[in-house]
């Protein structure tokens, strides 16, 4: 429906409410001739009279009443859009893709604080493996990616969110000495590991590769909690971020295993395209992240 037709319907409504062409013109701040022209055009398009003319004003015909009733929903929708259109950007959701690990302990706190300060901000989150997350960002299906590991190649802006240590852990009664475990020894035990393509697994595999070793896991999972539970059950050794193991350690369901010459750490980054259009809600998220962390270019 054209913009002019919407205006004609508004004039029809104003005439019905005021009872005169003059009253409608005054209400809409237009000339009486503009009102008369609109009515003539509507009657031409409908092929029927829409008003009965009387000495003291006009009254809608049955066809006029029918047209006005049909128009109410359209006019209401247009007015609602007019009110929202200047705030359209503010109502645009921010689409986040996050690696599984960051979504497990860091992202919820970031978004909780953001929603506390800006309760109307709309956020959608997709959780995926680290490699899948960066692919989603590159395809333009997310505004920002929360990513872990070595900084990826590409035209990205990055906000450093800190880092986490990877630790090995097992059940307290798992048959293992208290001495530091070497990479060779670690590979001899049943390993409960994240899947290939995850940042956690990549870091472990790269560390083992320096010693010409390859992990052959007894368990392989996209779910870190499943690996924690398997380790608690004494089924092997898991290698996960320290923060994901800490609760089980405090409950004495797991113990940390000292590793010999194997320090494993992953950086955590928030990434977005350099040429990305920044909406107001997206800027709020970026500002919050930069206020607490370090901004850089890749």
mmCIF file of C-alpha atoms in Angstrom:
data_model
loop_
_atom_site.group_PDB
_atom_site.id
_atom_site.type_symbol
_atom_site.label_atom_id
_atom_site.label_comp_id
_atom_site.label_asym_id
_atom_site.label_seq_id
_atom_site.Cartn_x
_atom_site.Cartn_y
_atom_site.Cartn_z
ATOM 1 C CA UNK A 1 0.000 0.000 0.000
ATOM 2 C CA UNK A 2 1.428 3.358 -1.098
ATOM 3 C CA UNK A 3 2.328 6.166 1.245
ATOM 4 C CA UNK A 4 -0.318 8.408 -0.383
ATOM 5 C CA UNK A 5 -3.090 5.851 0.238
ATOM 6 C CA UNK A 6 -2.119 5.696 3.936
ATOM 7 C CA UNK A 7 -2.426 9.478 4.071
ATOM 8 C CA UNK A 8 -5.856 9.318 2.407
ATOM 9 C CA UNK A 9 -7.008 6.820 5.036
ATOM 10 C CA UNK A 10 -5.789 9.126 7.802
ATOM 11 C CA UNK A 11 -7.857 11.915 6.242
ATOM 12 C CA UNK A 12 -10.883 9.601 6.039
ATOM 13 C CA UNK A 13 -10.519 8.860 9.734
ATOM 14 C CA UNK A 14 -10.135 12.541 10.639
ATOM 15 C CA UNK A 15 -13.279 13.468 8.703
ATOM 16 C CA UNK A 16 -15.219 10.737 10.464
ATOM 17 C CA UNK A 17 -13.998 11.963 13.868
ATOM 18 C CA UNK A 18 -14.592 15.706 13.273
ATOM 19 C CA UNK A 19 -17.672 15.489 11.066
ATOM 20 C CA UNK A 20 -16.438 18.105 8.568
ATOM 21 C CA UNK A 21 -13.778 18.557 5.932
ATOM 22 C CA UNK A 22 -12.741 21.778 7.663
ATOM 23 C CA UNK A 23 -12.351 20.006 11.002
ATOM 24 C CA UNK A 24 -10.244 17.265 9.413
ATOM 25 C CA UNK A 25 -8.018 19.837 7.741
ATOM 26 C CA UNK A 26 -7.518 21.658 11.026
ATOM 27 C CA UNK A 27 -6.748 18.422 12.910
ATOM 28 C CA UNK A 28 -4.173 17.260 10.367
ATOM 29 C CA UNK A 29 -2.693 20.735 9.704
ATOM 30 C CA UNK A 30 -3.447 20.572 5.985
ATOM 31 C CA UNK A 31 -5.622 22.601 3.627
ATOM 32 C CA UNK A 32 -9.313 21.890 3.077
ATOM 33 C CA UNK A 33 -8.609 21.417 -0.629
ATOM 34 C CA UNK A 34 -6.165 18.630 0.249
ATOM 35 C CA UNK A 35 -8.931 16.935 2.235
ATOM 36 C CA UNK A 36 -11.383 17.286 -0.633
ATOM 37 C CA UNK A 37 -8.790 15.887 -3.072
ATOM 38 C CA UNK A 38 -8.146 12.870 -0.845
ATOM 39 C CA UNK A 39 -11.844 12.076 -0.560
ATOM 40 C CA UNK A 40 -12.287 12.399 -4.323
ATOM 41 C CA UNK A 41 -9.377 10.014 -4.921
ATOM 42 C CA UNK A 42 -10.686 7.464 -2.427
ATOM 43 C CA UNK A 43 -14.173 7.595 -3.910
ATOM 44 C CA UNK A 44 -12.674 7.209 -7.375
ATOM 45 C CA UNK A 45 -10.684 4.135 -6.329
ATOM 46 C CA UNK A 46 -13.543 2.516 -4.408
ATOM 47 C CA UNK A 47 -16.088 3.404 -7.070
ATOM 48 C CA UNK A 48 -18.641 4.556 -4.517
ATOM 49 C CA UNK A 49 -19.564 7.493 -2.294
ATOM 50 C CA UNK A 50 -17.944 7.396 1.123
ATOM 51 C CA UNK A 51 -19.778 10.355 2.679
ATOM 52 C CA UNK A 52 -23.250 11.740 2.758
ATOM 53 C CA UNK A 53 -23.010 15.521 2.516
ATOM 54 C CA UNK A 54 -25.276 17.545 4.820
ATOM 55 C CA UNK A 55 -25.477 21.326 5.437
ATOM 56 C CA UNK A 56 -23.746 21.007 8.805
ATOM 57 C CA UNK A 57 -21.171 18.380 7.879
ATOM 58 C CA UNK A 58 -20.683 14.901 6.507
ATOM 59 C CA UNK A 59 -21.523 11.364 7.651
ATOM 60 C CA UNK A 60 -19.915 8.144 6.506
ATOM 61 C CA UNK A 61 -21.944 5.947 4.189
ATOM 62 C CA UNK A 62 -22.056 2.226 4.879
ATOM 63 C CA UNK A 63 -19.227 1.788 2.411
ATOM 64 C CA UNK A 64 -17.321 4.558 4.163
ATOM 65 C CA UNK A 65 -17.807 2.852 7.543
ATOM 66 C CA UNK A 66 -16.650 -0.450 6.070
ATOM 67 C CA UNK A 67 -13.516 1.123 4.588
ATOM 68 C CA UNK A 68 -12.691 2.905 7.832
ATOM 69 C CA UNK A 69 -13.049 -0.320 9.841
ATOM 70 C CA UNK A 70 -10.757 -2.108 7.382
ATOM 71 C CA UNK A 71 -8.258 0.744 7.727
ATOM 72 C CA UNK A 72 -8.043 0.814 11.523
ATOM 73 C CA UNK A 73 -5.536 -2.020 11.801
ATOM 74 C CA UNK A 74 -3.363 -0.576 9.033
ATOM 75 C CA UNK A 75 -3.332 2.886 10.576
ATOM 76 C CA UNK A 76 -2.549 1.507 14.033
ATOM 77 C CA UNK A 77 0.349 -0.561 12.653
ATOM 78 C CA UNK A 78 1.734 2.459 10.781
ATOM 79 C CA UNK A 79 1.568 4.659 13.876
ATOM 80 C CA UNK A 80 3.283 2.017 15.986
ATOM 81 C CA UNK A 81 6.029 1.777 13.376
ATOM 82 C CA UNK A 82 6.397 5.562 13.313
ATOM 83 C CA UNK A 83 6.936 5.535 17.081
ATOM 84 C CA UNK A 84 9.477 2.729 16.886
ATOM 85 C CA UNK A 85 11.353 3.695 13.754
ATOM 86 C CA UNK A 86 13.589 6.268 15.446
ATOM 87 C CA UNK A 87 14.479 3.609 18.019
ATOM 88 C CA UNK A 88 14.828 0.782 15.499
ATOM 89 C CA UNK A 89 18.582 0.416 16.010
ATOM 90 C CA UNK A 90 18.167 0.394 19.776
ATOM 91 C CA UNK A 91 15.822 -2.593 19.451
ATOM 92 C CA UNK A 92 18.144 -4.568 17.188
ATOM 93 C CA UNK A 93 19.381 -7.719 18.974
ATOM 94 C CA UNK A 94 23.103 -8.373 19.348
ATOM 95 C CA UNK A 95 23.913 -11.839 17.987
ATOM 96 C CA UNK A 96 26.720 -13.551 19.900
ATOM 97 C CA UNK A 97 28.452 -16.807 19.087
ATOM 98 C CA UNK A 98 30.556 -18.234 21.895
ATOM 99 C CA UNK A 99 32.899 -21.133 22.289
ATOM 100 C CA UNK A 100 31.661 -23.752 24.723
ATOM 101 C CA UNK A 101 34.229 -23.067 27.425
ATOM 102 C CA UNK A 102 33.709 -19.294 27.547
ATOM 103 C CA UNK A 103 29.945 -19.842 27.585
ATOM 104 C CA UNK A 104 30.431 -22.128 30.580
ATOM 105 C CA UNK A 105 31.979 -19.639 32.983
ATOM 106 C CA UNK A 106 32.753 -16.186 31.541
ATOM 107 C CA UNK A 107 29.954 -15.104 29.203
ATOM 108 C CA UNK A 108 27.036 -15.508 31.671
ATOM 109 C CA UNK A 109 28.646 -13.055 34.091
ATOM 110 C CA UNK A 110 29.408 -10.552 31.302
ATOM 111 C CA UNK A 111 25.813 -10.619 30.081
ATOM 112 C CA UNK A 112 24.376 -10.533 33.608
ATOM 113 C CA UNK A 113 26.209 -7.270 34.301
ATOM 114 C CA UNK A 114 25.226 -5.847 30.908
ATOM 115 C CA UNK A 115 21.530 -6.658 31.421
ATOM 116 C CA UNK A 116 21.713 -5.204 34.913
ATOM 117 C CA UNK A 117 22.859 -1.847 33.486
ATOM 118 C CA UNK A 118 20.760 -1.999 30.300
ATOM 119 C CA UNK A 119 17.719 -4.203 30.968
ATOM 120 C CA UNK A 120 16.148 -3.518 27.553
ATOM 121 C CA UNK A 121 19.124 -4.723 25.524
ATOM 122 C CA UNK A 122 18.337 -7.788 23.426
ATOM 123 C CA UNK A 123 20.961 -10.523 23.183
ATOM 124 C CA UNK A 124 20.906 -13.855 21.383
ATOM 125 C CA UNK A 125 23.640 -16.435 22.004
ATOM 126 C CA UNK A 126 24.739 -19.430 19.969
ATOM 127 C CA UNK A 127 27.209 -21.818 21.602
ATOM 128 C CA UNK A 128 29.549 -23.775 19.338
ATOM 129 C CA UNK A 129 33.048 -25.213 19.210
ATOM 130 C CA UNK A 130 35.827 -22.659 18.836
ATOM 131 C CA UNK A 131 36.397 -23.471 15.157
ATOM 132 C CA UNK A 132 32.679 -23.399 14.383
ATOM 133 C CA UNK A 133 32.309 -20.090 16.248
ATOM 134 C CA UNK A 134 34.908 -18.343 14.110
ATOM 135 C CA UNK A 135 33.330 -19.734 10.932
ATOM 136 C CA UNK A 136 29.940 -18.356 12.002
ATOM 137 C CA UNK A 137 31.513 -14.929 12.577
ATOM 138 C CA UNK A 138 33.309 -14.990 9.205
ATOM 139 C CA UNK A 139 30.032 -15.814 7.426
ATOM 140 C CA UNK A 140 28.419 -12.786 9.037
ATOM 141 C CA UNK A 141 25.917 -14.831 11.051
ATOM 142 C CA UNK A 142 27.026 -13.260 14.338
ATOM 143 C CA UNK A 143 28.000 -9.755 15.414
ATOM 144 C CA UNK A 144 30.714 -10.877 17.796
ATOM 145 C CA UNK A 145 32.444 -14.120 18.712
ATOM 146 C CA UNK A 146 33.758 -15.057 22.143
ATOM 147 C CA UNK A 147 36.724 -17.182 21.205
ATOM 148 C CA UNK A 148 39.607 -18.964 22.864
ATOM 149 C CA UNK A 149 43.024 -20.020 21.702
ATOM 150 C CA UNK A 150 45.578 -18.482 19.344
ATOM 151 C CA UNK A 151 44.273 -15.334 17.648
ATOM 152 C CA UNK A 152 42.778 -16.290 14.247
ATOM 153 C CA UNK A 153 43.780 -14.747 10.920
ATOM 154 C CA UNK A 154 41.440 -12.182 9.446
ATOM 155 C CA UNK A 155 40.391 -8.544 9.580
ATOM 156 C CA UNK A 156 39.206 -8.630 13.161
ATOM 157 C CA UNK A 157 39.133 -6.219 16.034
ATOM 158 C CA UNK A 158 39.797 -8.013 19.292
ATOM 159 C CA UNK A 159 39.186 -7.411 22.956
ATOM 160 C CA UNK A 160 41.334 -9.549 25.209
ATOM 161 C CA UNK A 161 39.252 -11.106 27.960
ATOM 162 C CA UNK A 162 42.086 -12.744 29.876
ATOM 163 C CA UNK A 163 43.234 -16.335 29.804
ATOM 164 C CA UNK A 164 42.745 -19.645 31.559
ATOM 165 C CA UNK A 165 45.063 -22.464 32.520
ATOM 166 C CA UNK A 166 44.515 -26.031 31.373
ATOM 167 C CA UNK A 167 44.945 -28.540 34.169
ATOM 168 C CA UNK A 168 44.941 -32.304 34.420
ATOM 169 C CA UNK A 169 42.738 -33.886 37.077
ATOM 170 C CA UNK A 170 41.608 -37.299 38.237
ATOM 171 C CA UNK A 171 39.635 -38.889 41.048
ATOM 172 C CA UNK A 172 41.409 -38.844 44.454
ATOM 173 C CA UNK A 173 41.743 -42.646 44.430
ATOM 174 C CA UNK A 174 42.862 -42.919 40.809
ATOM 175 C CA UNK A 175 46.105 -44.959 40.728
ATOM 176 C CA UNK A 176 48.645 -42.217 40.168
ATOM 177 C CA UNK A 177 51.692 -41.130 42.075
ATOM 178 C CA UNK A 178 52.066 -37.659 43.530
ATOM 179 C CA UNK A 179 55.084 -36.953 41.328
ATOM 180 C CA UNK A 180 54.760 -34.629 38.316
ATOM 181 C CA UNK A 181 53.514 -36.489 35.261
ATOM 182 C CA UNK A 182 55.451 -36.167 32.012
ATOM 183 C CA UNK A 183 53.841 -35.925 28.593
ATOM 184 C CA UNK A 184 54.878 -39.517 27.839
ATOM 185 C CA UNK A 185 53.333 -40.789 31.065
ATOM 186 C CA UNK A 186 50.151 -38.797 30.526
ATOM 187 C CA UNK A 187 49.560 -40.488 27.177
ATOM 188 C CA UNK A 188 49.791 -43.910 28.827
ATOM 189 C CA UNK A 189 46.700 -43.257 30.966
ATOM 190 C CA UNK A 190 43.073 -43.334 29.820
ATOM 191 C CA UNK A 191 42.396 -39.757 28.756
ATOM 192 C CA UNK A 192 39.024 -38.006 28.934
ATOM 193 C CA UNK A 193 39.323 -35.203 26.402
ATOM 194 C CA UNK A 194 37.384 -32.574 24.516
ATOM 195 C CA UNK A 195 36.785 -33.162 20.811
ATOM 196 C CA UNK A 196 39.222 -32.253 18.063
ATOM 197 C CA UNK A 197 38.580 -28.726 16.835
ATOM 198 C CA UNK A 198 37.948 -27.389 20.318
ATOM 199 C CA UNK A 199 40.448 -24.849 21.623
ATOM 200 C CA UNK A 200 41.143 -27.011 24.668
ATOM 201 C CA UNK A 201 41.986 -30.070 22.591
ATOM 202 C CA UNK A 202 44.055 -28.047 20.122
ATOM 203 C CA UNK A 203 46.202 -26.658 22.930
ATOM 204 C CA UNK A 204 46.764 -30.104 24.434
ATOM 205 C CA UNK A 205 47.521 -31.667 21.043
ATOM 206 C CA UNK A 206 49.987 -28.894 20.191
ATOM 207 C CA UNK A 207 51.742 -29.357 23.539
ATOM 208 C CA UNK A 208 52.022 -33.113 23.024
ATOM 209 C CA UNK A 209 53.183 -32.626 19.435
ATOM 210 C CA UNK A 210 56.273 -30.808 20.755
ATOM 211 C CA UNK A 211 57.238 -34.148 22.294
ATOM 212 C CA UNK A 212 56.209 -36.067 19.154
ATOM 213 C CA UNK A 213 53.226 -37.516 20.990
ATOM 214 C CA UNK A 214 49.579 -37.952 20.056
ATOM 215 C CA UNK A 215 46.676 -38.337 22.477
ATOM 216 C CA UNK A 216 44.419 -41.366 22.046
ATOM 217 C CA UNK A 217 41.448 -40.553 24.289
ATOM 218 C CA UNK A 218 39.342 -43.165 26.010
ATOM 219 C CA UNK A 219 36.543 -40.584 26.100
ATOM 220 C CA UNK A 220 36.018 -37.749 23.655
ATOM 221 C CA UNK A 221 33.197 -35.271 24.223
ATOM 222 C CA UNK A 222 31.917 -31.805 23.301
ATOM 223 C CA UNK A 223 30.556 -31.587 26.836
ATOM 224 C CA UNK A 224 33.125 -30.652 29.486
ATOM 225 C CA UNK A 225 30.772 -31.592 32.332
ATOM 226 C CA UNK A 226 30.534 -35.149 31.009
ATOM 227 C CA UNK A 227 34.320 -35.383 31.166
ATOM 228 C CA UNK A 228 34.375 -34.001 34.719
ATOM 229 C CA UNK A 229 31.843 -36.638 35.813
ATOM 230 C CA UNK A 230 33.806 -39.402 34.100
ATOM 231 C CA UNK A 231 36.975 -38.277 35.881
ATOM 232 C CA UNK A 232 35.130 -38.141 39.216
ATOM 233 C CA UNK A 233 34.064 -41.740 38.576
ATOM 234 C CA UNK A 234 37.720 -42.759 38.300
ATOM 235 C CA UNK A 235 37.576 -43.541 34.586
ATOM 236 C CA UNK A 236 40.709 -41.634 33.664
ATOM 237 C CA UNK A 237 42.446 -38.263 33.523
ATOM 238 C CA UNK A 238 40.805 -35.202 32.065
ATOM 239 C CA UNK A 239 42.471 -32.014 30.839
ATOM 240 C CA UNK A 240 40.215 -28.991 31.156
ATOM 241 C CA UNK A 241 40.278 -25.333 32.235
ATOM 242 C CA UNK A 242 41.055 -24.964 35.912
ATOM 243 C CA UNK A 243 37.830 -23.034 36.522
ATOM 244 C CA UNK A 244 35.726 -25.943 35.275
ATOM 245 C CA UNK A 245 37.484 -28.320 37.664
ATOM 246 C CA UNK A 246 37.569 -26.125 40.744
ATOM 247 C CA UNK A 247 34.168 -27.012 42.243
ATOM 248 C CA UNK A 248 34.935 -30.730 42.015
ATOM 249 C CA UNK A 249 38.326 -30.097 43.605
ATOM 250 C CA UNK A 250 36.763 -28.204 46.521
ATOM 251 C CA UNK A 251 34.290 -31.061 47.019
ATOM 252 C CA UNK A 252 37.271 -33.478 46.969
ATOM 253 C CA UNK A 253 35.821 -35.339 44.020
ATOM 254 C CA UNK A 254 38.905 -34.563 41.935
ATOM 255 C CA UNK A 255 42.548 -33.802 42.546
ATOM 256 C CA UNK A 256 44.869 -31.813 40.345
ATOM 257 C CA UNK A 257 47.768 -33.612 38.739
ATOM 258 C CA UNK A 258 51.121 -31.788 38.560
ATOM 259 C CA UNK A 259 52.482 -31.879 35.009
ATOM 260 C CA UNK A 260 56.192 -31.810 34.199
ATOM 261 C CA UNK A 261 57.151 -29.087 31.678
ATOM 262 C CA UNK A 262 53.611 -28.804 30.367
ATOM 263 C CA UNK A 263 52.182 -25.353 30.937
ATOM 264 C CA UNK A 264 49.035 -24.975 28.862
ATOM 265 C CA UNK A 265 47.157 -21.686 28.578
ATOM 266 C CA UNK A 266 44.473 -20.334 26.283
ATOM 267 C CA UNK A 267 43.769 -16.695 25.562
ATOM 268 C CA UNK A 268 40.129 -15.574 25.547
ATOM 269 C CA UNK A 269 39.092 -12.983 22.972
ATOM 270 C CA UNK A 270 35.990 -11.149 21.823
ATOM 271 C CA UNK A 271 36.246 -10.745 18.046
ATOM 272 C CA UNK A 272 34.294 -8.712 15.502
ATOM 273 C CA UNK A 273 34.911 -7.557 11.929
ATOM 274 C CA UNK A 274 36.754 -4.263 11.520
ATOM 275 C CA UNK A 275 34.187 -3.057 8.974
ATOM 276 C CA UNK A 276 31.209 -4.199 11.043
ATOM 277 C CA UNK A 277 28.461 -1.607 11.434
ATOM 278 C CA UNK A 278 28.156 -0.932 15.163
ATOM 279 C CA UNK A 279 24.578 -0.562 16.382
ATOM 280 C CA UNK A 280 23.873 1.196 19.665
ATOM 281 C CA UNK A 281 23.254 -2.064 21.614
ATOM 282 C CA UNK A 282 26.408 -3.584 20.094
ATOM 283 C CA UNK A 283 28.375 -0.495 21.138
ATOM 284 C CA UNK A 284 27.128 -0.914 24.702
ATOM 285 C CA UNK A 285 28.509 -4.458 24.763
ATOM 286 C CA UNK A 286 31.831 -3.380 23.248
ATOM 287 C CA UNK A 287 32.174 -0.481 25.680
ATOM 288 C CA UNK A 288 31.528 -2.787 28.630
ATOM 289 C CA UNK A 289 34.121 -5.293 27.431
ATOM 290 C CA UNK A 290 36.766 -2.626 26.712
ATOM 291 C CA UNK A 291 36.192 -0.962 30.094
ATOM 292 C CA UNK A 292 37.315 -4.130 31.836
ATOM 293 C CA UNK A 293 39.786 -5.543 29.325
ATOM 294 C CA UNK A 294 42.293 -4.695 26.583
ATOM 295 C CA UNK A 295 41.407 -3.598 23.039
ATOM 296 C CA UNK A 296 43.663 -4.548 20.131
ATOM 297 C CA UNK A 297 43.755 -5.174 16.381
ATOM 298 C CA UNK A 298 44.653 -8.468 14.722
#
